[in-house]
Short mmCIF file of C-alpha atoms and ligand atoms in Angstrom, two decimals:
data_model
loop_
_atom_site.label_atom_id
_atom_site.label_comp_id
_atom_site.label_asym_id
_atom_site.label_seq_id
_atom_site.Cartn_x
_atom_site.Cartn_y
_atom_site.Cartn_z
CA MET A 71 5.08 28.38 -55.61
CA ASP A 72 1.71 30.16 -55.89
CA THR A 73 2.90 32.85 -53.56
CA LEU A 74 6.00 33.42 -55.57
CA ARG A 75 4.06 33.68 -58.78
CA ALA A 76 1.63 36.18 -57.24
CA LEU A 77 4.45 38.54 -56.24
CA PRO A 78 5.15 41.38 -58.68
CA SER A 79 8.74 42.12 -59.63
CA VAL A 80 10.73 45.04 -58.24
CA HIS A 81 10.84 46.42 -61.75
CA GLN A 82 7.04 46.33 -62.11
CA LEU A 83 6.49 47.97 -58.76
CA LEU A 84 8.92 50.78 -59.52
CA GLU A 85 6.76 51.71 -62.53
CA GLU A 86 3.68 52.29 -60.38
CA SER A 87 2.54 55.78 -59.48
CA GLU A 88 3.20 55.29 -55.75
CA ALA A 89 6.81 54.46 -56.55
CA VAL A 90 7.20 57.45 -58.84
CA ALA A 91 6.08 59.79 -56.03
CA MET A 92 8.43 58.13 -53.55
CA VAL A 93 11.34 58.25 -55.99
CA SER A 94 10.98 61.99 -56.33
CA ALA A 95 11.01 62.36 -52.56
CA HIS A 96 13.67 59.81 -51.59
CA GLY A 97 15.65 58.89 -54.73
CA ARG A 98 15.45 55.73 -56.79
CA PRO A 99 18.07 53.52 -55.06
CA LEU A 100 16.44 53.90 -51.65
CA VAL A 101 12.95 53.17 -52.99
CA ARG A 102 14.26 50.16 -54.88
CA PHE A 103 15.97 48.89 -51.75
CA ALA A 104 12.77 49.25 -49.68
CA VAL A 105 10.60 47.61 -52.34
CA GLN A 106 13.06 44.74 -52.61
CA ARG A 107 13.08 44.33 -48.83
CA VAL A 108 9.28 44.30 -48.60
CA LEU A 109 9.01 41.74 -51.40
CA ASP A 110 11.61 39.59 -49.63
CA GLU A 111 9.57 39.75 -46.45
CA GLU A 112 6.42 38.72 -48.29
CA ARG A 113 8.25 35.88 -49.94
CA ALA A 114 9.68 34.71 -46.62
CA SER A 115 6.34 34.85 -44.82
CA GLY A 116 4.42 33.43 -47.77
CA ALA A 117 1.77 36.17 -47.46
CA VAL A 118 1.25 38.44 -50.42
CA ALA A 119 0.24 41.93 -49.26
CA GLU A 120 -2.48 44.05 -50.82
CA PRO A 121 -0.88 46.93 -52.77
CA PRO A 122 -1.92 49.72 -50.33
CA MET A 123 -0.53 47.74 -47.40
CA ARG A 124 2.62 47.01 -49.33
CA TRP A 125 3.20 50.65 -50.23
CA ALA A 126 2.53 51.70 -46.66
CA ARG A 127 5.19 49.24 -45.54
CA VAL A 128 7.67 50.57 -48.12
CA GLU A 129 7.02 54.11 -46.95
CA ARG A 130 7.49 53.14 -43.29
CA LEU A 131 10.75 51.40 -44.09
CA ILE A 132 12.09 54.47 -45.89
CA ARG A 133 10.97 56.81 -43.10
CA GLU A 134 12.63 54.60 -40.53
CA LEU A 135 15.91 54.67 -42.46
CA ARG A 136 15.79 58.41 -42.92
CA ARG A 137 14.80 59.24 -39.35
CA PRO A 138 17.60 61.29 -37.77
CA ARG A 139 19.33 59.11 -35.17
CA LEU A 140 20.97 61.99 -33.37
CA ARG A 141 18.18 64.33 -32.39
CA PRO A 142 17.43 66.75 -29.59
CA VAL A 143 15.80 65.44 -26.42
CA VAL A 144 14.50 67.23 -23.36
CA ASN A 145 16.58 66.31 -20.31
CA ALA A 146 14.20 66.25 -17.35
CA THR A 147 16.37 63.82 -15.39
CA GLY A 148 17.96 66.46 -13.18
CA VAL A 149 21.42 65.18 -14.12
CA ILE A 150 23.12 68.28 -15.48
CA LEU A 151 26.08 66.70 -17.28
CA HIS A 152 24.26 63.60 -18.51
CA THR A 153 26.88 61.74 -20.55
CA ASN A 154 24.34 59.66 -22.49
CA LEU A 155 22.43 62.81 -23.40
CA GLY A 156 25.54 64.62 -24.64
CA ARG A 157 26.85 66.25 -21.44
CA ALA A 158 26.85 70.05 -21.76
CA PRO A 159 24.31 71.69 -24.07
CA LEU A 160 26.08 74.49 -25.93
CA ALA A 161 25.52 78.18 -25.33
CA ARG A 162 23.58 79.90 -28.08
CA ALA A 163 26.69 81.80 -29.14
CA ALA A 164 28.60 78.52 -29.45
CA ALA A 165 25.88 76.90 -31.56
CA GLU A 166 25.84 79.96 -33.82
CA ALA A 167 29.61 79.88 -34.16
CA VAL A 168 29.38 76.25 -35.28
CA ALA A 169 26.71 77.09 -37.82
CA ARG A 170 28.86 79.93 -39.21
CA VAL A 171 31.89 77.78 -40.03
CA ALA A 172 30.06 74.53 -40.76
CA SER A 173 29.15 75.19 -44.35
CA SER A 174 32.10 77.25 -45.49
CA TYR A 175 35.88 77.02 -45.67
CA SER A 176 37.60 78.37 -42.59
CA THR A 177 40.88 79.41 -40.98
CA VAL A 178 41.21 76.09 -39.17
CA GLU A 179 44.85 75.66 -40.26
CA PHE A 180 45.44 78.86 -42.12
CA ASP A 181 46.69 82.22 -40.94
CA PRO A 182 44.99 84.87 -43.10
CA LEU A 183 47.58 87.51 -42.06
CA THR A 184 50.53 85.65 -43.52
CA GLY A 185 48.77 83.25 -45.85
CA ARG A 186 50.75 80.49 -44.21
CA ARG A 187 49.73 77.31 -42.54
CA GLY A 188 48.36 77.68 -39.01
CA ARG A 189 48.07 75.24 -36.13
CA ARG A 190 44.57 74.10 -35.29
CA HIS A 191 45.40 72.87 -31.82
CA ASP A 192 46.71 76.34 -30.97
CA LEU A 193 43.96 78.39 -32.60
CA LEU A 194 42.46 79.14 -29.18
CA GLY A 195 45.87 79.39 -27.48
CA GLU A 196 45.69 83.08 -26.65
CA LEU A 197 42.22 82.75 -25.14
CA LEU A 198 43.12 79.69 -23.09
CA ARG A 199 46.37 81.21 -21.88
CA TYR A 200 44.54 84.35 -20.75
CA LEU A 201 41.82 82.39 -18.97
CA THR A 202 44.03 79.82 -17.25
CA GLY A 203 47.47 81.37 -16.93
CA ALA A 204 48.98 78.38 -18.73
CA GLU A 205 52.21 78.98 -20.61
CA ALA A 206 50.95 76.92 -23.55
CA THR A 207 47.81 75.00 -24.46
CA ALA A 208 46.47 72.56 -27.01
CA VAL A 209 43.03 71.25 -27.86
CA VAL A 210 42.44 67.60 -28.80
CA ASN A 211 39.45 65.31 -29.26
CA ASN A 212 38.60 64.75 -25.58
CA CYS A 213 40.21 64.45 -22.18
CA ALA A 214 40.77 60.71 -22.56
CA ALA A 215 42.78 61.47 -25.70
CA ALA A 216 44.67 64.23 -23.91
CA VAL A 217 45.71 61.82 -21.15
CA LEU A 218 46.69 59.05 -23.55
CA LEU A 219 48.64 61.47 -25.72
CA MET A 220 50.41 63.07 -22.79
CA LEU A 221 51.53 59.71 -21.38
CA THR A 222 52.49 58.30 -24.78
CA ALA A 223 54.53 61.33 -25.80
CA LEU A 224 56.24 61.90 -22.46
CA ALA A 225 56.49 58.57 -20.69
CA ARG A 226 56.57 55.70 -23.18
CA GLY A 227 59.05 53.09 -21.95
CA LYS A 228 59.55 55.04 -18.73
CA GLU A 229 58.07 54.86 -15.25
CA VAL A 230 55.22 56.98 -13.98
CA ILE A 231 54.30 56.98 -10.31
CA VAL A 232 50.61 57.01 -9.46
CA ALA A 233 48.71 56.51 -6.21
CA ARG A 234 46.82 53.22 -5.96
CA GLY A 235 43.72 55.09 -4.83
CA GLU A 236 43.73 57.04 -8.11
CA LEU A 237 43.77 54.07 -10.48
CA VAL A 238 40.17 54.79 -11.27
CA GLU A 239 37.67 53.99 -13.95
CA ILE A 240 36.17 57.20 -15.27
CA GLY A 241 33.31 55.46 -17.05
CA GLY A 242 32.72 53.97 -20.46
CA GLY A 243 35.64 51.61 -19.81
CA PHE A 244 38.23 54.38 -19.46
CA ARG A 245 40.41 52.81 -16.80
CA MET A 246 43.56 54.55 -15.73
CA PRO A 247 45.76 51.41 -15.50
CA GLU A 248 44.72 50.39 -19.02
CA VAL A 249 45.35 53.85 -20.45
CA MET A 250 48.80 53.83 -18.91
CA ARG A 251 49.53 50.38 -20.32
CA LEU A 252 48.30 51.48 -23.74
CA SER A 253 50.61 54.49 -23.67
CA GLY A 254 53.60 52.24 -23.07
CA ALA A 255 54.37 53.95 -19.78
CA ARG A 256 55.19 51.65 -16.88
CA MET A 257 52.90 52.39 -14.02
CA VAL A 258 54.41 52.31 -10.57
CA GLU A 259 51.67 52.12 -7.98
CA VAL A 260 52.25 53.56 -4.55
CA GLY A 261 50.27 53.69 -1.32
CA THR A 262 47.10 51.79 -0.54
CA THR A 263 43.53 52.19 -1.76
CA ASN A 264 42.70 54.69 0.96
CA ARG A 265 46.04 56.21 1.98
CA THR A 266 49.04 57.52 0.13
CA ARG A 267 51.74 59.70 1.69
CA ALA A 268 54.47 61.92 0.26
CA GLU A 269 57.15 59.41 1.33
CA ASP A 270 55.44 56.75 -0.80
CA TYR A 271 56.07 58.79 -3.92
CA ALA A 272 59.62 59.73 -3.01
CA ALA A 273 60.53 56.12 -2.22
CA ALA A 274 59.28 54.91 -5.63
CA VAL A 275 61.54 57.14 -7.71
CA THR A 276 64.10 55.25 -9.80
CA PRO A 277 66.42 56.38 -12.62
CA LYS A 278 63.67 55.34 -15.07
CA THR A 279 61.01 57.54 -13.49
CA VAL A 280 59.95 60.51 -15.61
CA ALA A 281 56.74 61.67 -14.02
CA ILE A 282 54.26 61.62 -11.19
CA MET A 283 50.66 61.41 -12.31
CA LYS A 284 47.78 62.76 -10.27
CA VAL A 285 44.28 61.63 -11.27
CA HIS A 286 41.32 63.58 -10.03
CA ALA A 287 38.63 61.51 -8.31
CA SER A 288 35.94 62.81 -10.63
CA ASN A 289 33.16 60.36 -10.11
CA PHE A 290 33.56 58.94 -6.65
CA GLN A 291 34.44 59.93 -3.13
CA VAL A 292 36.68 58.13 -0.70
CA VAL A 293 35.44 58.72 2.81
CA GLY A 294 36.63 57.60 6.21
CA PHE A 295 40.26 56.81 6.99
CA THR A 296 41.89 58.42 3.99
CA GLU A 297 44.98 60.37 3.11
CA SER A 298 46.28 61.62 -0.19
CA VAL A 299 49.00 64.02 -1.22
CA GLU A 300 47.95 67.43 -2.46
CA LEU A 301 49.33 68.91 -5.65
CA LYS A 302 51.74 71.36 -3.98
CA PRO A 303 53.74 68.79 -2.00
CA LEU A 304 53.64 66.51 -5.05
CA ALA A 305 55.08 69.32 -7.16
CA ALA A 306 57.86 69.74 -4.61
CA ILE A 307 58.71 66.04 -4.79
CA ALA A 308 58.60 66.16 -8.57
CA ARG A 309 60.97 69.15 -8.68
CA GLN A 310 63.34 67.61 -6.18
CA HIS A 311 63.70 64.51 -8.36
CA GLN A 312 63.49 66.37 -11.67
CA LEU A 313 60.24 64.68 -12.65
CA TRP A 314 57.22 66.10 -14.38
CA LEU A 315 53.98 66.39 -12.49
CA LEU A 316 51.10 65.43 -14.78
CA HIS A 317 47.48 65.97 -13.78
CA ASP A 318 44.36 64.34 -15.17
CA LEU A 319 41.90 66.88 -13.89
CA GLY A 320 38.77 65.76 -15.72
CA SER A 321 36.07 68.32 -15.10
CA GLY A 322 37.87 71.37 -16.52
CA ALA A 323 36.23 73.91 -14.24
CA LEU A 324 37.35 77.48 -14.81
CA LEU A 325 34.97 78.93 -12.21
CA ASP A 326 35.11 78.52 -8.46
CA THR A 327 32.24 76.15 -7.72
CA THR A 328 32.09 77.20 -4.07
CA THR A 329 30.88 80.70 -4.97
CA TYR A 330 27.82 78.93 -6.41
CA GLY A 331 27.17 77.12 -3.17
CA LEU A 332 28.65 73.90 -4.52
CA ALA A 333 31.42 71.70 -3.20
CA ALA A 334 34.94 72.66 -4.26
CA GLU A 335 36.03 71.25 -7.61
CA PRO A 336 39.65 72.05 -8.47
CA ARG A 337 39.98 74.55 -11.30
CA VAL A 338 42.46 74.34 -14.11
CA GLN A 339 44.09 77.52 -12.78
CA ASP A 340 44.53 75.99 -9.30
CA SER A 341 46.23 72.97 -10.77
CA LEU A 342 48.71 75.14 -12.70
CA LEU A 343 49.33 77.42 -9.73
CA SER A 344 50.10 74.38 -7.59
CA GLY A 345 53.03 73.59 -9.85
CA VAL A 346 51.59 70.99 -12.20
CA ASP A 347 53.61 70.77 -15.43
CA LEU A 348 50.84 69.53 -17.70
CA VAL A 349 47.09 69.30 -17.05
CA ALA A 350 44.51 67.39 -19.06
CA ALA A 351 40.87 68.47 -18.81
CA SER A 352 37.51 68.01 -20.54
CA ALA A 353 35.76 70.87 -22.30
CA ASP A 354 32.24 69.44 -22.03
CA LYS A 355 32.03 68.98 -18.29
CA LEU A 356 32.13 72.00 -15.97
CA LEU A 357 33.48 74.22 -18.73
CA GLY A 358 30.15 73.79 -20.49
CA GLY A 359 31.52 73.59 -24.03
CA PRO A 360 31.73 70.96 -26.77
CA GLN A 361 33.43 67.59 -26.43
CA ALA A 362 37.14 68.32 -26.44
CA GLY A 363 40.25 67.73 -24.39
CA LEU A 364 42.49 70.51 -23.17
CA LEU A 365 46.19 70.22 -22.50
CA LEU A 366 47.58 73.12 -20.52
CA GLY A 367 50.98 73.77 -19.03
CA ARG A 368 54.64 74.12 -19.86
CA ALA A 369 55.35 75.23 -23.41
CA ASP A 370 58.14 72.70 -23.99
CA LEU A 371 55.86 69.83 -22.89
CA VAL A 372 52.88 70.97 -24.96
CA GLU A 373 55.19 71.31 -27.95
CA ARG A 374 56.62 67.86 -27.44
CA VAL A 375 53.22 66.26 -26.95
CA MET A 376 51.69 67.88 -30.02
CA LYS A 377 54.64 66.79 -32.19
CA HIS A 378 53.95 63.14 -31.40
CA PRO A 379 52.29 61.27 -34.31
CA LEU A 380 49.40 60.26 -32.05
CA ALA A 381 48.41 63.94 -31.85
CA ARG A 382 47.26 63.70 -35.45
CA ALA A 383 44.99 60.78 -34.58
CA VAL A 384 43.25 62.67 -31.79
CA ARG A 385 43.08 66.06 -33.43
CA VAL A 386 40.11 68.28 -32.88
CA ASP A 387 37.49 69.08 -35.49
CA LYS A 388 36.89 72.62 -36.76
CA LEU A 389 33.28 72.62 -35.53
CA THR A 390 34.54 71.85 -32.06
CA ILE A 391 37.04 74.69 -32.21
CA ALA A 392 34.26 77.05 -33.25
CA ALA A 393 32.06 75.97 -30.36
CA LEU A 394 34.88 76.00 -27.83
CA GLY A 395 36.11 79.42 -28.95
CA ALA A 396 32.64 80.93 -28.56
CA THR A 397 32.19 79.25 -25.16
CA LEU A 398 35.53 80.60 -23.94
CA ASP A 399 34.53 84.04 -25.19
CA LEU A 400 31.66 83.95 -22.67
CA TYR A 401 34.24 83.38 -19.92
CA LEU A 402 36.34 86.22 -21.31
CA THR A 403 33.44 88.64 -20.81
CA GLN A 404 32.22 86.90 -17.65
CA SER A 405 28.87 86.17 -19.30
CA PHE A 406 28.52 82.99 -17.26
CA ASP A 407 24.75 83.04 -17.26
CA GLU A 408 24.89 82.41 -21.00
CA VAL A 409 26.60 79.07 -20.37
CA PRO A 410 23.62 76.70 -19.96
CA ILE A 411 25.16 74.36 -17.40
CA TRP A 412 26.14 77.24 -15.13
CA ASN A 413 22.60 78.52 -15.32
CA MET A 414 21.37 75.11 -14.22
CA LEU A 415 23.98 74.80 -11.48
CA ARG A 416 23.16 78.15 -9.96
CA ALA A 417 19.37 78.08 -10.44
CA SER A 418 17.95 78.76 -6.99
CA ALA A 419 15.67 76.30 -5.22
CA ASP A 420 12.97 78.99 -5.44
CA SER A 421 13.19 79.48 -9.17
CA VAL A 422 13.11 75.74 -9.82
CA ARG A 423 10.09 75.35 -7.50
CA ARG A 424 8.21 78.13 -9.29
CA ARG A 425 8.83 76.42 -12.59
CA ALA A 426 7.63 73.06 -11.27
CA GLN A 427 4.50 74.75 -9.90
CA ALA A 428 3.88 76.41 -13.26
CA TRP A 429 4.08 72.99 -14.94
CA GLN A 430 1.72 71.58 -12.36
CA SER A 431 -0.93 74.23 -12.99
CA ARG A 432 -0.63 74.01 -16.75
CA LEU A 433 -1.06 70.24 -16.51
CA ALA A 434 -4.04 70.68 -14.19
CA GLU A 435 -5.69 72.90 -16.83
CA LEU A 436 -5.24 70.00 -19.25
CA GLY A 437 -6.83 67.61 -16.79
CA VAL A 438 -3.60 65.95 -15.69
CA ALA A 439 -3.05 65.68 -11.94
CA ALA A 440 0.57 65.97 -10.85
CA ASP A 441 2.32 66.63 -7.56
CA VAL A 442 5.27 68.83 -6.91
CA ALA A 443 7.83 67.25 -4.62
CA ALA A 444 11.21 68.02 -3.16
CA ALA A 445 14.02 66.04 -4.75
CA GLU A 446 17.68 66.35 -5.69
CA SER A 447 19.43 67.16 -8.94
CA THR A 448 22.96 65.90 -9.54
CA VAL A 449 25.88 67.24 -11.52
CA GLY A 450 26.85 63.95 -13.22
CA GLY A 451 29.35 63.51 -16.03
CA GLY A 452 32.26 62.85 -13.72
CA SER A 453 32.11 66.17 -11.91
CA LEU A 454 31.41 67.04 -8.29
CA PRO A 455 30.69 63.47 -7.15
CA GLY A 456 28.18 63.21 -4.34
CA GLU A 457 27.06 66.80 -4.86
CA ARG A 458 23.29 67.09 -4.68
CA LEU A 459 21.33 70.22 -5.48
CA PRO A 460 17.96 70.65 -3.80
CA THR A 461 15.31 70.81 -6.46
CA THR A 462 11.56 70.58 -6.97
CA VAL A 463 10.20 68.01 -9.38
CA VAL A 464 6.83 67.37 -10.92
CA ALA A 465 5.82 63.84 -9.92
CA ILE A 466 3.29 61.98 -12.00
CA THR A 467 1.45 58.84 -11.04
CA PRO A 468 0.44 56.95 -14.18
CA ARG A 469 -3.31 56.49 -14.69
CA GLN A 470 -2.89 53.14 -16.34
CA GLY A 471 0.09 50.89 -16.77
CA GLY A 472 3.20 51.35 -14.68
CA ALA A 473 5.64 54.21 -14.35
CA THR A 474 7.92 52.38 -16.80
CA ASP A 475 5.21 52.60 -19.47
CA LEU A 476 4.70 56.30 -18.85
CA LEU A 477 8.43 56.90 -19.03
CA ALA A 478 8.50 55.05 -22.37
CA ARG A 479 5.58 57.11 -23.73
CA LEU A 480 7.43 60.30 -22.79
CA ARG A 481 10.46 58.98 -24.63
CA ALA A 482 8.32 58.29 -27.69
CA HIS A 483 7.16 61.90 -27.81
CA GLU A 484 8.79 64.24 -30.32
CA PRO A 485 11.01 65.63 -28.88
CA ALA A 486 11.58 62.82 -26.40
CA VAL A 487 11.26 63.85 -22.77
CA ILE A 488 13.60 61.91 -20.48
CA GLY A 489 12.58 61.54 -16.85
CA ARG A 490 13.27 59.13 -14.03
CA ILE A 491 11.24 56.85 -11.80
CA VAL A 492 11.18 56.95 -8.03
CA GLU A 493 8.70 54.80 -6.16
CA GLU A 494 6.43 54.13 -9.14
CA ARG A 495 6.16 57.79 -10.04
CA VAL A 496 7.73 59.59 -12.96
CA LEU A 497 9.76 62.58 -11.81
CA LEU A 498 10.50 65.49 -14.12
CA ASP A 499 13.11 67.97 -12.90
CA PRO A 500 12.85 71.50 -14.35
CA ARG A 501 16.47 72.29 -13.45
CA THR A 502 17.89 70.54 -16.52
CA VAL A 503 15.08 71.52 -18.89
CA LEU A 504 16.30 74.40 -21.03
CA PRO A 505 14.37 77.66 -21.22
CA GLY A 506 11.97 77.29 -24.10
CA GLU A 507 11.46 73.55 -23.59
CA ASP A 508 8.60 73.87 -21.09
CA ASP A 509 5.93 73.49 -23.78
CA ALA A 510 7.53 70.26 -24.98
CA VAL A 511 7.35 68.82 -21.47
CA ILE A 512 3.70 69.81 -21.03
CA ASP A 513 2.75 68.44 -24.45
CA ALA A 514 4.57 65.17 -23.84
CA VAL A 515 2.98 64.61 -20.43
CA ALA A 516 -0.51 65.61 -21.57
CA GLY A 517 -0.20 63.36 -24.62
CA SER A 518 1.11 60.44 -22.58
CA MET A 519 -1.66 60.56 -19.99
CA SER A 520 -4.68 60.54 -22.31
C1 LIG B 686 35.86 62.67 -17.48
C2 LIG B 686 37.26 62.35 -17.20
C3 LIG B 686 38.09 61.84 -18.18
C4 LIG B 686 37.61 61.58 -19.57
O1 LIG B 686 37.25 62.78 -20.18
P1 LIG B 686 36.53 62.78 -21.60
O2 LIG B 686 36.49 64.23 -21.96
O3 LIG B 686 35.20 62.18 -21.38
O4 LIG B 686 37.36 61.99 -22.52
C5 LIG B 686 39.40 61.57 -17.84
N1 LIG B 686 39.85 61.77 -16.59
C6 LIG B 686 39.09 62.28 -15.62
C7 LIG B 686 39.67 62.48 -14.25
C8 LIG B 686 37.75 62.59 -15.88
O5 LIG B 686 36.98 63.09 -14.92
#
């Protein structure tokens, strides 16, 4: 009772000068909410706070609410397409293109030449057709949406043949069998986990079959006694039985990864040249653009798919189109070194080592001892599974507390620096740290070691 009586009212507190200042900075409803919350806490705990403490608590509460949840971090993990950190960072040109259309009206569904309605999914059609050789293309929300849409629009109530070894989970609960079930297509599994032959497909065709689906093994490798059917023979079987060949390609590579010293990752162009009728691919994996899904292939199929009502539910946002268009423009002019992920993928072992050594000496000047060590970067994000790029990391042994504590302190820095732990040391890989972020890494480490 005494506690309750000692508590001021929300109304009284909002009259005080501290409140007036906060109201002008944050607006009255938010300040009222925070004051109410703090009073509730005091009432619940039975401890009446001194005014300065109380106002400090109100301020903290407001700051916490207003803190941006989505904010830039420095990726020093060495995982290039780190899904939890947003996969591909955009090229500067792409970020600028987003900024240009973000705060104005745009031509997203409007053709300024005719003044008529345009089609957003086809806004980048000419570019994509030029770059991939596809007859027609469409852009949707992501590759998962592209696959679901393609199966729903083309195979609902029909049979689709898929190899058992390709009934994969891509991550984040995206499981091929479930997607097929959701689309209403009946999945006909053929072969075994490790081996599927051409005859398996041919033998599974019934009058209800409409398509063969090929799913790219994006995030795992099957090694040992294995056999699978390549796209070309699959296309032949599909043609022979008048079926469509659908391909969930995933990574969306437009460049030949082998010319960068990497393992081969099938390109969109290769898939189309092999006779695939419709390909689904991601735009934020090896393409290095924003989150989006690409559908590429036969014009009649793209048309049919994009007329399905589900297409509206997975349509792409104008900011994404802006970013994707500007990213594709870099491919048009072969300015690949302006696509951040390709810069990271092709960074030589030497250049990464020099950068790690530069970090080491800058840290030494600040009194922080660090080692440089050989390690491996990975591609991640469901692309080039098993591919490891030799790298040089800066390895830091914490002075006090464990490596987990140091990692947490680096995360608490602004901007957060994300590393990894190997054998009680924190490893920071320069390969995935963008040019211009070196100072942030040095500051974070120096600040976390004092
Ligand atoms: C990554 C991937 C997907 C999902 O792509 P999102 O763009 O993340 O929706 C689907 N299929 C394959 C084969 C993939 O590699």
